[in-house]
Short mmCIF file of C-alpha atoms in Angstrom, two decimals:
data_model
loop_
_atom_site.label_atom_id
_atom_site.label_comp_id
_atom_site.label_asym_id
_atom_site.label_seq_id
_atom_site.Cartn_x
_atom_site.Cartn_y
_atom_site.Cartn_z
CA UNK A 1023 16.08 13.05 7.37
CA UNK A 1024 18.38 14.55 10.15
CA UNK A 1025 17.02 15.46 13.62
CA UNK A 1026 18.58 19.13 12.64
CA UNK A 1027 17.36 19.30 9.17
CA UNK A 1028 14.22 22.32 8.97
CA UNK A 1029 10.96 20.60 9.03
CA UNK A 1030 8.70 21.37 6.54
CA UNK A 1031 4.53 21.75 5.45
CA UNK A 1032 2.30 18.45 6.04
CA UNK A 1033 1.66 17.06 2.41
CA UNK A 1034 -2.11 17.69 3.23
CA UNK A 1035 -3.36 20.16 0.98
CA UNK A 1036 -3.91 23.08 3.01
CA UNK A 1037 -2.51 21.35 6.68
CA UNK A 1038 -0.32 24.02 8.34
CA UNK A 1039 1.33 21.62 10.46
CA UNK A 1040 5.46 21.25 10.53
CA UNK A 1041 6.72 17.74 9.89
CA UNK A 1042 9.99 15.58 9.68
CA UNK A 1043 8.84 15.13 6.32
CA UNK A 1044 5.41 13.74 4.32
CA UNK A 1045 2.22 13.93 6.76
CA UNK A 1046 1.42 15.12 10.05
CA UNK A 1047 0.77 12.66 12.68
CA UNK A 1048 -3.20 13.85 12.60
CA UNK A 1049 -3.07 13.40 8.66
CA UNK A 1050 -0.57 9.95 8.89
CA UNK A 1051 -4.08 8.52 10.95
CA UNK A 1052 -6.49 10.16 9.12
CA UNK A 1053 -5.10 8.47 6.24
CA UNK A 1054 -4.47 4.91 7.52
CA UNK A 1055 -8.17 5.36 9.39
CA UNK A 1056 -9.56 5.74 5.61
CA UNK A 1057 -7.31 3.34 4.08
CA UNK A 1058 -8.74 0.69 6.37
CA UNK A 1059 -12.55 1.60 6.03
CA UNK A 1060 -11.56 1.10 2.36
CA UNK A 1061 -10.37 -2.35 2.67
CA UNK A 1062 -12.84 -3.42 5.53
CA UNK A 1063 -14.87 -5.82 2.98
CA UNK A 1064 -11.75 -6.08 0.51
CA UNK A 1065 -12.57 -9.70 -0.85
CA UNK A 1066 -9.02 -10.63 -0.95
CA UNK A 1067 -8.62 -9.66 2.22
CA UNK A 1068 -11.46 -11.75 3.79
CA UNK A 1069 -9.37 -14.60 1.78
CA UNK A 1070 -6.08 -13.65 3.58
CA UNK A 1071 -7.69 -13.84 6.82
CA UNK A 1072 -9.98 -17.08 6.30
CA UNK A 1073 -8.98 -20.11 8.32
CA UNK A 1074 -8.96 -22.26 5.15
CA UNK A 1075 -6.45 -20.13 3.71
CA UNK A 1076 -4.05 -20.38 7.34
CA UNK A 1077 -4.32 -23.79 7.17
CA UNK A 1078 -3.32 -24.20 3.14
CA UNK A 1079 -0.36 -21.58 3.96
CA UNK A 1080 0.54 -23.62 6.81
CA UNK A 1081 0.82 -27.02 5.12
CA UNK A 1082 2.48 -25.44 1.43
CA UNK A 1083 5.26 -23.94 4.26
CA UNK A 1084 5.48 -27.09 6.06
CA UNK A 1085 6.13 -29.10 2.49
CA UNK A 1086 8.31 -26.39 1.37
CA UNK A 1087 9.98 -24.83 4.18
CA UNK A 1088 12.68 -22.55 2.32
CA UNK A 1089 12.25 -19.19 0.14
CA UNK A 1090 12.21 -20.43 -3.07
CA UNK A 1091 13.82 -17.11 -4.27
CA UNK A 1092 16.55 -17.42 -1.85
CA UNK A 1093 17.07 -21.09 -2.89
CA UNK A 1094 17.61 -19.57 -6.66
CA UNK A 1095 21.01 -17.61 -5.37
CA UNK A 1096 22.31 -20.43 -3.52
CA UNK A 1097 20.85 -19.21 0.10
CA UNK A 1098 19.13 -21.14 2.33
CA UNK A 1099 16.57 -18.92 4.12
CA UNK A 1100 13.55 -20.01 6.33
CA UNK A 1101 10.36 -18.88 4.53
CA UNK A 1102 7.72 -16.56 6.21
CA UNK A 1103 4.61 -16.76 3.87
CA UNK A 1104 2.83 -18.72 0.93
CA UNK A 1105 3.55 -15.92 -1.90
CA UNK A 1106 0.69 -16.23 -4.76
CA UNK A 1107 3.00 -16.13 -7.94
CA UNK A 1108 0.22 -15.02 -10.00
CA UNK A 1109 -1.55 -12.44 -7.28
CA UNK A 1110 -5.10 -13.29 -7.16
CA UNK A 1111 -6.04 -9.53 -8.13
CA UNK A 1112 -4.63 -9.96 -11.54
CA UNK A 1113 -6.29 -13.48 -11.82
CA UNK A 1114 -4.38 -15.63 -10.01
CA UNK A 1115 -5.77 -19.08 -9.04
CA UNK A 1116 -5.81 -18.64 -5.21
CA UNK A 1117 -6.36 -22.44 -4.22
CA UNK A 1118 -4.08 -24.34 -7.42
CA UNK A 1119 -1.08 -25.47 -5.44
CA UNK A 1120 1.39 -24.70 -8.65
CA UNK A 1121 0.05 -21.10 -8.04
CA UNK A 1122 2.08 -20.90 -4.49
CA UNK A 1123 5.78 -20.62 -3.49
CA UNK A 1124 7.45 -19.84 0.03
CA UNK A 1125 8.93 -16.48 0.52
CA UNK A 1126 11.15 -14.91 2.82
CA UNK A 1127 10.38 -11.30 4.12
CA UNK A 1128 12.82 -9.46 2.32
CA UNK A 1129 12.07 -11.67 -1.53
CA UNK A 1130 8.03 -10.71 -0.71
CA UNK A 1131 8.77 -7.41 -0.44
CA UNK A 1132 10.54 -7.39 -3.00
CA UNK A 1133 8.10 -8.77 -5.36
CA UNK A 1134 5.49 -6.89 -3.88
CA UNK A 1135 7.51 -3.52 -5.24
CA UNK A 1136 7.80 -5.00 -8.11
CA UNK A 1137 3.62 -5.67 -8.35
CA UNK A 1138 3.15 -2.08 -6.98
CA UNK A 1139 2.11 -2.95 -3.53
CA UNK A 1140 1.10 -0.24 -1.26
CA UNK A 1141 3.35 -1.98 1.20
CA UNK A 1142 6.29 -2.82 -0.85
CA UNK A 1143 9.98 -1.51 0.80
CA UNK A 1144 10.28 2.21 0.52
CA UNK A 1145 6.95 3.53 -1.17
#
């Protein structure tokens, strides 16, 4: 949005607050504060975070160094994660080695978007 554009209401019902667009900075917290009381004792979570699960991402990256998406259109681009192919909330086996492939940034956000992740590219 341009610096000159007029701002307009905070999405928060009833907030009279002027923004840039979407939330107010108070309602932009207020909402990440409850989002992350939400997910506090998220399971998957817990996994993401577990020292077993570091060390299994570390050693699938080490084997397979490259996104494997990347590798698909002829690109050779350093992977940043293990990527579950089968996300463990929709079932996915989150130790089975065949379940895991190295992902660039941009390819995981990608596929997250496509898997409706809260924290996929633009929404």
């Amino acid at each position: 949005m341009s610096p000159l554009a007029p701002k307009k209401p905070c999405t928060w019902p009833g907030c009279p607050n002027l923004t840039n667009g979407g939330r107010c900075e108070k309602h932009r917290r207020q909402e990440q504060k409850e989002y992350d009381a939400d997910r506090k004792d998220d399971p998957t979570r817990r996994f993401y975070n577990s020292r077993a699960w570091r060390r299994a991402s570390d050693l699938h990256l080490r084997d397979e160094p490259l996104c494997r998406e990347c590798a698909k259109m002829g690109r050779d681009t350093l992977a940043t994660m293990t990527d579950h192919i089968v996300p463990i909330k929709q079932g996915g086996d989150p130790w089975n080695p065949n379940n895991h492939q190295s992902l660039c940034d941009s390819c995981h956000s990608k596929k997250s978007a496509a898997e409706g992740s809260r924290f996929s590219m633009g929404g």
